[in-house]
PDB file of C-alpha atoms and ligand atoms in Angstrom:
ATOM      1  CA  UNK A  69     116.597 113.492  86.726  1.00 70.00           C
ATOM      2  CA  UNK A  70     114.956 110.791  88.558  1.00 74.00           C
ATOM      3  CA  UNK A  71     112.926 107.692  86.648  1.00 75.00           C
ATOM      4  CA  UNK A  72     109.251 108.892  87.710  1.00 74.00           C
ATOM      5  CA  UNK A  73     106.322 109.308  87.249  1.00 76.00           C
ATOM      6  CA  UNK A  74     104.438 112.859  86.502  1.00 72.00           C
ATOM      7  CA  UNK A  75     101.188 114.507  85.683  1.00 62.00           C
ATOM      8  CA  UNK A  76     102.855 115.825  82.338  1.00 56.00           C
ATOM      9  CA  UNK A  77     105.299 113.076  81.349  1.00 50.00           C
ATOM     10  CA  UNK A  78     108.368 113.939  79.345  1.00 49.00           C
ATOM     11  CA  UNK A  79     108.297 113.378  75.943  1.00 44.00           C
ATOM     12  CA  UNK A  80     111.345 111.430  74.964  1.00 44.00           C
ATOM     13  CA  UNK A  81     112.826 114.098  72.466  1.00 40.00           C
ATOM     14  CA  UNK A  82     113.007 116.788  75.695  1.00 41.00           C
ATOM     15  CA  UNK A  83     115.657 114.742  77.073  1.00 46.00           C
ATOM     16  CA  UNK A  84     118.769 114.364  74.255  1.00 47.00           C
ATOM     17  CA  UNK A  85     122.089 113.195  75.470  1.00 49.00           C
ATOM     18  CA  UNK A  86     124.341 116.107  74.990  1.00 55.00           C
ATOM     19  CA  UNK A  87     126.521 114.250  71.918  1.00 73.00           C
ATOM     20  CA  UNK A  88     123.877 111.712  70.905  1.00 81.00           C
ATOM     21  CA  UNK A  89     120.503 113.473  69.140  1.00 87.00           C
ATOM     22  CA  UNK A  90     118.536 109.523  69.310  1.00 90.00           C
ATOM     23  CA  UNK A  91     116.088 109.639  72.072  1.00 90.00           C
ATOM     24  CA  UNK A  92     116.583 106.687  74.541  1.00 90.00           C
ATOM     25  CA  UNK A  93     113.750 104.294  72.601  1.00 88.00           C
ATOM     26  CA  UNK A  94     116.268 104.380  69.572  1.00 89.00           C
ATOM     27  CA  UNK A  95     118.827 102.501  71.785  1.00 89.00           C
ATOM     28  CA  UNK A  96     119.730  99.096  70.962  1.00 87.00           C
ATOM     29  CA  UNK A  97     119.469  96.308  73.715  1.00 85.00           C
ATOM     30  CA  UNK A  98     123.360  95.932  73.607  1.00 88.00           C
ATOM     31  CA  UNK A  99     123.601  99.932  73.982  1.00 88.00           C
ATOM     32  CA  UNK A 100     121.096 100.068  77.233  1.00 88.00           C
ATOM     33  CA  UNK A 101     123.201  97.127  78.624  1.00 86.00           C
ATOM     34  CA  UNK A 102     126.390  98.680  78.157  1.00 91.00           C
ATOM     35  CA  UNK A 103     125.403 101.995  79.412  1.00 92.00           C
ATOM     36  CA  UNK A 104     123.604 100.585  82.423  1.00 93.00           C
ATOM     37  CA  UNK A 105     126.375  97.622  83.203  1.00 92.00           C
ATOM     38  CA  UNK A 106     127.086  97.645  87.200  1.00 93.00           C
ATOM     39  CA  UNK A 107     123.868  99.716  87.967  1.00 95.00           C
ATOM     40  CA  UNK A 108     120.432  98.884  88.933  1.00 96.00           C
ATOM     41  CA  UNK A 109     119.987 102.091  90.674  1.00 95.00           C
ATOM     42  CA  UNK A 110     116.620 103.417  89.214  1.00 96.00           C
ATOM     43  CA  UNK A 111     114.879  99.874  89.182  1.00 97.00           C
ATOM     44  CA  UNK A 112     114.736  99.922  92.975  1.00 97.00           C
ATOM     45  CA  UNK A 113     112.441 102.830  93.493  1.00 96.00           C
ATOM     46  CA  UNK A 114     109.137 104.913  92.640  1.00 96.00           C
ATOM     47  CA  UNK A 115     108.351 108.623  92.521  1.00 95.00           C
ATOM     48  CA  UNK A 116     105.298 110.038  91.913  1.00 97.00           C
ATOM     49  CA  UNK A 117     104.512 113.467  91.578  1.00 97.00           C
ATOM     50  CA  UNK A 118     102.041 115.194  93.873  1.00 98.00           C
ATOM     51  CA  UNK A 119     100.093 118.554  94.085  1.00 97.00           C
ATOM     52  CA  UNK A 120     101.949 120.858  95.625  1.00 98.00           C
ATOM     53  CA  UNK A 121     100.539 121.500  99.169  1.00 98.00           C
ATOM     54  CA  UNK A 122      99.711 125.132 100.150  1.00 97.00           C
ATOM     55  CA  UNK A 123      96.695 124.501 102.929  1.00 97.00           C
ATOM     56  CA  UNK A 124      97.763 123.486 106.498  1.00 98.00           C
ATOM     57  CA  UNK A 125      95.437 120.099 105.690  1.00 97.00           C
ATOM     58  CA  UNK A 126      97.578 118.982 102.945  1.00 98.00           C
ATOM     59  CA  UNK A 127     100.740 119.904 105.132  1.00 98.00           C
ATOM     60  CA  UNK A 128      99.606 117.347 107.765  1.00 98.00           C
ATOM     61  CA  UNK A 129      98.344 115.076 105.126  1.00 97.00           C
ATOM     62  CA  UNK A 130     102.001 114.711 103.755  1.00 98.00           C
ATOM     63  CA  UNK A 131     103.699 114.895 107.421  1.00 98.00           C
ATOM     64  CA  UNK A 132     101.467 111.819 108.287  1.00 97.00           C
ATOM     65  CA  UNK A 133     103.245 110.018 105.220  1.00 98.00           C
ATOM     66  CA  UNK A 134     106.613 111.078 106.168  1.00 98.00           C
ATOM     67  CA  UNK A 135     105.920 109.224 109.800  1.00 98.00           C
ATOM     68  CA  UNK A 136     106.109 105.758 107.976  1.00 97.00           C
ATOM     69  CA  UNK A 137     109.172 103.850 106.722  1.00 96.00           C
ATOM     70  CA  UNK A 138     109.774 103.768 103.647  1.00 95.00           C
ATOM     71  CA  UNK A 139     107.704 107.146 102.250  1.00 98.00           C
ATOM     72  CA  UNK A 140     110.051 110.218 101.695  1.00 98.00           C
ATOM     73  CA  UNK A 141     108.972 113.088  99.903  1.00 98.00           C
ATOM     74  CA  UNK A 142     111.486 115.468  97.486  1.00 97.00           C
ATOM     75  CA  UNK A 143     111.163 118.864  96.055  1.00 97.00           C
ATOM     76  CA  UNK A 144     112.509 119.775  92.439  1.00 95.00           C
ATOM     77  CA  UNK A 145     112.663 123.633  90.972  1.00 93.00           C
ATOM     78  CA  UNK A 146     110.873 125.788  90.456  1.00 93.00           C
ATOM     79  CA  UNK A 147     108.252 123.685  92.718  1.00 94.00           C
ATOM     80  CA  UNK A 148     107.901 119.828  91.921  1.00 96.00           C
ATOM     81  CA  UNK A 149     106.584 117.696  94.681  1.00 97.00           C
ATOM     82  CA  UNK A 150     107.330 113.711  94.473  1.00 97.00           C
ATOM     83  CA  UNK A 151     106.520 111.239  96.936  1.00 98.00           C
ATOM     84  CA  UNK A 152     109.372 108.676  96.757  1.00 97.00           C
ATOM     85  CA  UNK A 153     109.037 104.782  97.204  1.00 97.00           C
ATOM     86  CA  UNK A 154     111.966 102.436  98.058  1.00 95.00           C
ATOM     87  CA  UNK A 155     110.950  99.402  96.431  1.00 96.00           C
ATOM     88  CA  UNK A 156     112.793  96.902  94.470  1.00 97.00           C
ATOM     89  CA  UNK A 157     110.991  95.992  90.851  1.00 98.00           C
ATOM     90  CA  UNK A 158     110.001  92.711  90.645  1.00 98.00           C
ATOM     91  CA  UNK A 159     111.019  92.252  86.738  1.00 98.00           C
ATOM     92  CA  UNK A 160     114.689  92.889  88.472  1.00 97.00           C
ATOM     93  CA  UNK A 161     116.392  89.611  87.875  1.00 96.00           C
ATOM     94  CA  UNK A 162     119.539  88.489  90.002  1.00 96.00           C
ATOM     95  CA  UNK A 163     122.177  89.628  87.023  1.00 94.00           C
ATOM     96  CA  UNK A 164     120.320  92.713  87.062  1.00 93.00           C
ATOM     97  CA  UNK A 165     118.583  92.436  84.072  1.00 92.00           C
ATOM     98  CA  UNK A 166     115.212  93.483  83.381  1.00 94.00           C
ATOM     99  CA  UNK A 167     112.934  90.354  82.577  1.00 96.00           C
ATOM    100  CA  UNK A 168     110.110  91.532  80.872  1.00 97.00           C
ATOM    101  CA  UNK A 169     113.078  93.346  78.131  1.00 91.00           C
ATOM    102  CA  UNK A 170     110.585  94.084  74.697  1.00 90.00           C
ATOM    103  CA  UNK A 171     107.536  94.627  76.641  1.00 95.00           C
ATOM    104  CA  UNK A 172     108.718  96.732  79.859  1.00 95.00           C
ATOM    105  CA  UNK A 173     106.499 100.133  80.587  1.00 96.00           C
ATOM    106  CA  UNK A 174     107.371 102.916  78.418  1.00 95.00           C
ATOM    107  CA  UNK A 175     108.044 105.109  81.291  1.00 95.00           C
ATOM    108  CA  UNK A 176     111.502 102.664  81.724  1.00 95.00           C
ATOM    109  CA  UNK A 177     112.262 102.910  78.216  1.00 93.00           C
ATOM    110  CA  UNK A 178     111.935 106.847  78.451  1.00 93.00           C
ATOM    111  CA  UNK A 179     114.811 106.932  80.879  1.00 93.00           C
ATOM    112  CA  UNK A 180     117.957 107.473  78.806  1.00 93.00           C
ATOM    113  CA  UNK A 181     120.946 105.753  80.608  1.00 93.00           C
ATOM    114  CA  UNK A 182     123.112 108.543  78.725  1.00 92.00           C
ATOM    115  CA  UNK A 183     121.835 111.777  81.342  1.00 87.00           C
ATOM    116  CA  UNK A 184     120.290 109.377  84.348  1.00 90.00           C
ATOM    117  CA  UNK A 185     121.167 109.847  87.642  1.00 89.00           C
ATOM    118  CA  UNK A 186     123.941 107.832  87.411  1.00 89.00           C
ATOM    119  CA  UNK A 187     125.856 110.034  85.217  1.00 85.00           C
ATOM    120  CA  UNK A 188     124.707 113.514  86.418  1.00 82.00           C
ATOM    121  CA  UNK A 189     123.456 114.622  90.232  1.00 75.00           C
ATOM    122  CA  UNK A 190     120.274 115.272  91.033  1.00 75.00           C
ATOM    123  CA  UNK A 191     120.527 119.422  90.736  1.00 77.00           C
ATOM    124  CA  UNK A 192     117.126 119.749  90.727  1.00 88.00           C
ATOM    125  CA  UNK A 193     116.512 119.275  93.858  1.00 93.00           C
ATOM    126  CA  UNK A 194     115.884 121.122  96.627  1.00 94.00           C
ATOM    127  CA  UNK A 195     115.179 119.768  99.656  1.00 97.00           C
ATOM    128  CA  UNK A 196     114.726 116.162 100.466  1.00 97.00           C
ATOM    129  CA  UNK A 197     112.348 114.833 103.642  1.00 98.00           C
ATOM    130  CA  UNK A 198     113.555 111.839 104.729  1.00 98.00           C
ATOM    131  CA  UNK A 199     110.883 111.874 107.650  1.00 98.00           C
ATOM    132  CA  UNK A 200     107.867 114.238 109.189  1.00 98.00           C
ATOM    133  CA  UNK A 201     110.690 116.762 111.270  1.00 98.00           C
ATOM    134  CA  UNK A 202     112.193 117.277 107.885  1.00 98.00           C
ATOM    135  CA  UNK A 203     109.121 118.634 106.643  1.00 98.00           C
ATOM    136  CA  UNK A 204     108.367 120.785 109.917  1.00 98.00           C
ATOM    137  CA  UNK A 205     111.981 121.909 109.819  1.00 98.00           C
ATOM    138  CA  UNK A 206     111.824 123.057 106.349  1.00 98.00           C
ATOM    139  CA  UNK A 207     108.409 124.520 107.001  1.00 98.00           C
ATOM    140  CA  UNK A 208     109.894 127.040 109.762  1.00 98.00           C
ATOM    141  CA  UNK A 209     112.668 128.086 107.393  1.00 98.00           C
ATOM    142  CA  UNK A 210     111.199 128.774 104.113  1.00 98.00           C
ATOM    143  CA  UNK A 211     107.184 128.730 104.071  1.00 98.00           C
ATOM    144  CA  UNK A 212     107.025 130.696 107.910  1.00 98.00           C
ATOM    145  CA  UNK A 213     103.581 131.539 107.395  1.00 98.00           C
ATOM    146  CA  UNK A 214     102.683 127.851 106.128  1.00 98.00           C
ATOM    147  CA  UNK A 215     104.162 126.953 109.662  1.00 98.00           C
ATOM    148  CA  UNK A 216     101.906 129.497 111.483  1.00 98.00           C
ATOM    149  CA  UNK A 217      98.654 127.795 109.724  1.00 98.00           C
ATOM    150  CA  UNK A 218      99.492 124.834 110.253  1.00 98.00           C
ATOM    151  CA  UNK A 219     100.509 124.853 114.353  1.00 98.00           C
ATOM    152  CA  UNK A 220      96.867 126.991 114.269  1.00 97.00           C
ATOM    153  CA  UNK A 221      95.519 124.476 112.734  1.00 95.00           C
ATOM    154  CA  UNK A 222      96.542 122.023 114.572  1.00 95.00           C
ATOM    155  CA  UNK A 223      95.937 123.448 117.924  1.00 94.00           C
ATOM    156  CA  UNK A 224      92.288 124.223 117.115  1.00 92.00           C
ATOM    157  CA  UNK A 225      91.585 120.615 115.826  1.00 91.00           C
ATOM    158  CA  UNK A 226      90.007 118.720 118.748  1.00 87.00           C
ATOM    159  CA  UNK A 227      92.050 116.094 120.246  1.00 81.00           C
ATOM    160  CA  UNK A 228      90.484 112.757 119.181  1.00 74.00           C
ATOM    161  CA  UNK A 229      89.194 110.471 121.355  1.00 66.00           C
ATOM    162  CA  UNK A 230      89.045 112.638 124.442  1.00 60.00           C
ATOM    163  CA  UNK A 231      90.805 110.613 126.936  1.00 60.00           C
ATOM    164  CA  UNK A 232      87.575 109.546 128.923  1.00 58.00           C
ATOM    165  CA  UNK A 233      86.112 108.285 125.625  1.00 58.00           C
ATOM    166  CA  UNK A 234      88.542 105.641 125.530  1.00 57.00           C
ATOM    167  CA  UNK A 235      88.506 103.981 128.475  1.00 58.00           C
ATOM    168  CA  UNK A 236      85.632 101.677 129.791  1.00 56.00           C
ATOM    169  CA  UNK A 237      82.501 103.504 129.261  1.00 56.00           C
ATOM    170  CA  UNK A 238      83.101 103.816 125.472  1.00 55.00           C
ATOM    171  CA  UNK A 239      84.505 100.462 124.729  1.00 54.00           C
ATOM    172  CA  UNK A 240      81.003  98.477 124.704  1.00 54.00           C
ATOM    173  CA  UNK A 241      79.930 100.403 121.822  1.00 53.00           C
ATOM    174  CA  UNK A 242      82.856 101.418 119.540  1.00 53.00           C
ATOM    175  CA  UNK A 243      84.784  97.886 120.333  1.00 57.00           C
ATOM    176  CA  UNK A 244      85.148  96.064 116.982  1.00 57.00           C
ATOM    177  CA  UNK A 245      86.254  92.231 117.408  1.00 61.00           C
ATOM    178  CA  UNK A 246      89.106  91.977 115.018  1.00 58.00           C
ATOM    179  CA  UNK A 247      87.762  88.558 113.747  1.00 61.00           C
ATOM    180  CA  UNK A 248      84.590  90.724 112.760  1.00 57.00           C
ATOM    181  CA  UNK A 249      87.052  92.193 110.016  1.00 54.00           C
ATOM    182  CA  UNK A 250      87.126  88.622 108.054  1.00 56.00           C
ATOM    183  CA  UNK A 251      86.839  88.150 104.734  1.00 48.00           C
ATOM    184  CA  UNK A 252      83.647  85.797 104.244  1.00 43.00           C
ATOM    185  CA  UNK A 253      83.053  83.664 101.387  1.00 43.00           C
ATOM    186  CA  UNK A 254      80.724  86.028  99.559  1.00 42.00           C
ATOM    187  CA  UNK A 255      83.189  89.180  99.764  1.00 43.00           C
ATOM    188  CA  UNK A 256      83.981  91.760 102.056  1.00 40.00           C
ATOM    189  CA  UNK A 257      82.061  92.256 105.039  1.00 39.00           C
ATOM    190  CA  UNK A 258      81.588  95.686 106.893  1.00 38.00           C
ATOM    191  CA  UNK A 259      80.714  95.242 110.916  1.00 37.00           C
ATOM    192  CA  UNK A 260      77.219  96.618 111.231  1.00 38.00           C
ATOM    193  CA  UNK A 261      77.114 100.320 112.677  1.00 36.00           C
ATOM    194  CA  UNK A 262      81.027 101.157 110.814  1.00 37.00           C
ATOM    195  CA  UNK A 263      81.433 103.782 108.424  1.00 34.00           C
ATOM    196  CA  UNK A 264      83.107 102.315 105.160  1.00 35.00           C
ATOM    197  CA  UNK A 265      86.690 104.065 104.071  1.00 36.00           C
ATOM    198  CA  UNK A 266      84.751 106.709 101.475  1.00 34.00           C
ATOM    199  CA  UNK A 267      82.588 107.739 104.632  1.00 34.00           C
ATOM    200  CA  UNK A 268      85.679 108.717 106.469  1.00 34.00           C
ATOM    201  CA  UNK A 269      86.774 112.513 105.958  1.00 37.00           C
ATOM    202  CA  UNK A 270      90.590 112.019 105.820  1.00 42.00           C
ATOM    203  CA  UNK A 271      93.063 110.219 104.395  1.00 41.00           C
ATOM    204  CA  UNK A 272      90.869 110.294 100.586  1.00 39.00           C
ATOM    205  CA  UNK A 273      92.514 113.980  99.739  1.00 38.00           C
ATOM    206  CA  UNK A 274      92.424 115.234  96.312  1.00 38.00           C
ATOM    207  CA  UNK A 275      96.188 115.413  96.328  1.00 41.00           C
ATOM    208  CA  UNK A 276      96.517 112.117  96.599  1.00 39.00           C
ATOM    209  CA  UNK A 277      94.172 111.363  93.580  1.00 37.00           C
ATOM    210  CA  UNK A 278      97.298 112.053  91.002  1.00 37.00           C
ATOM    211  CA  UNK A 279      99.396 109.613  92.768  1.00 37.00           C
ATOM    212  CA  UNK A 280      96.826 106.829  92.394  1.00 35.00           C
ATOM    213  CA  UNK A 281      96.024 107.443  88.784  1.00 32.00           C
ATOM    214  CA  UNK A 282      99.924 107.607  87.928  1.00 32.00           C
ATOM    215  CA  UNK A 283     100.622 104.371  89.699  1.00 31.00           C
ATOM    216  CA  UNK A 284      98.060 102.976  87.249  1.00 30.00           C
ATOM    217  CA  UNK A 285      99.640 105.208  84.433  1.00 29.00           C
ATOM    218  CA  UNK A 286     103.053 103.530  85.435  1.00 28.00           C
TER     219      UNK A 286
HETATM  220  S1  SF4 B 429     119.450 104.112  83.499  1.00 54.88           S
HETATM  221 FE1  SF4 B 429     121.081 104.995  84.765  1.00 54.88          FE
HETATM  222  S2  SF4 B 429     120.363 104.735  86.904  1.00 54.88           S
HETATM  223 FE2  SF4 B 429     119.169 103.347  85.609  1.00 54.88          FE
HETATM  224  S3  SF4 B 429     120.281 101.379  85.681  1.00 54.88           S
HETATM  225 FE3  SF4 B 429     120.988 102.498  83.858  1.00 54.88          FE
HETATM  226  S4  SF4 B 429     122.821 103.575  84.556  1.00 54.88           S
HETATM  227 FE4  SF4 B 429     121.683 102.985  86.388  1.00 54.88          FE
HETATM  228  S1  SF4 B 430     110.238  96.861  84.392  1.00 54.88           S
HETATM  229 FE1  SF4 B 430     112.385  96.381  83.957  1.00 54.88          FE
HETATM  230  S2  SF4 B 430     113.340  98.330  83.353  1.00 54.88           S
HETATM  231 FE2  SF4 B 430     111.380  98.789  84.373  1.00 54.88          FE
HETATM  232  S3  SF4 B 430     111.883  99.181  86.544  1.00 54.88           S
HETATM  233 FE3  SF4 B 430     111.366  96.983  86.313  1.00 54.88          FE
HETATM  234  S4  SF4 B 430     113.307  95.914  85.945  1.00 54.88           S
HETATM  235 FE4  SF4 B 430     113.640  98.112  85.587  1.00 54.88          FE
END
């Protein structure tokens, strides 16, 4: 198993190492050191678990993701979606030590180093989406009708701007001055005429709401 983190989290006694009935918080300092000497591995990520998507809106939603660096997405059985982060911790210290040790989340100290990732595979998985065509690919395999709603979809969703809206004759009133966008000295400031972020209908998706409430779980 990964080091993430999940709607329902694991309590620490659902995890036992095979010869060892302690759950990992009963592990010394000098045990976790031992165990984890030469590795760093699950310090230098994050996965969150998402909704699973089923609608050809949540579909795109997660293909835009997968178009930027960095994002991949996994799947676990029977069906766990996670949205994986490359991203070194910053407690991380050069001899690859962790320096807040004693007061580091709980979700770290739930990871026992006796049945991590280091010492078993990942079997759990089932497919991994490194980027968008992953996704797509998988879609046309094994969710076919998924596929078909989402090309539909697609296809039936206007193309935004139309082309002739974005040249000259639309510029004079949509333009926004990227200086406009700064910061003033009595907080942020919206350009006159601009919808704000909540007014805007993607993007704010209720399957991304568990993501944002377990990065401030984690
Ligand atoms: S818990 Fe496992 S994956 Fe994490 S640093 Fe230790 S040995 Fe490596
Ligand atoms: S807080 Fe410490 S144990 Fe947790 S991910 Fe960061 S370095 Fe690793």
């Amino acid at each position: 198993m990964s080091r993430r983190v999940s709607a329902a989290p694991i309590p620490p006694s659902a995890a036992p190492a095979a010869e060892d009935a302690r759950d990992a918080r009963a592990l010394s300092p000098a045990e976790n050191a031992d165990l984890c000497a030469g590795c760093v591995r699950c310090c230098t990520y994050v996965s969150i678990e998402i909704d699973p998507p089923r609608s050809a809106w949540e579909y795109d939603q997660w293909i835009w993701v997968l178009h930027h660096r960095g994002l991949q997405i996994y799947l676990e059985r029977p069906e766990r979606w996670f949205l994986h982060v490359e991203g070194v911790c910053r407690q991380l210290n050069a001899a690859g030590r962790c320096d807040i040790h004693g007061r580091h989340p709980v979700l770290c100290r739930d990871y026992d180093p006796r049945t991590c990732e280091r010492r078993y595979p990942l079997s759990d998985i089932r497919a991994w989406f490194r980027e968008a065509a992953d996704l797509e690919a998988w879609m046309q395999r094994e969710r076919p009708a998924h596929w078909r709603r989402l090309v539909a979809w697609r296809r039936d969703a206007p193309q935004a701007p139309p082309v002739a809206d974005a040249l000259a004759a639309r510029a004079p009133a949509g333009f926004v001055p990227v200086e406009s966008l700064a910061v003033s000295a009595a907080g942020a400031r919206r350009p006159a005429g601009r919808p704000g972020r909540e007014a805007l209908p993607r993007r704010s998706a209720a399957s991304t709401r568990r993501a944002s409430a377990g990065r401030r779980a984690g």
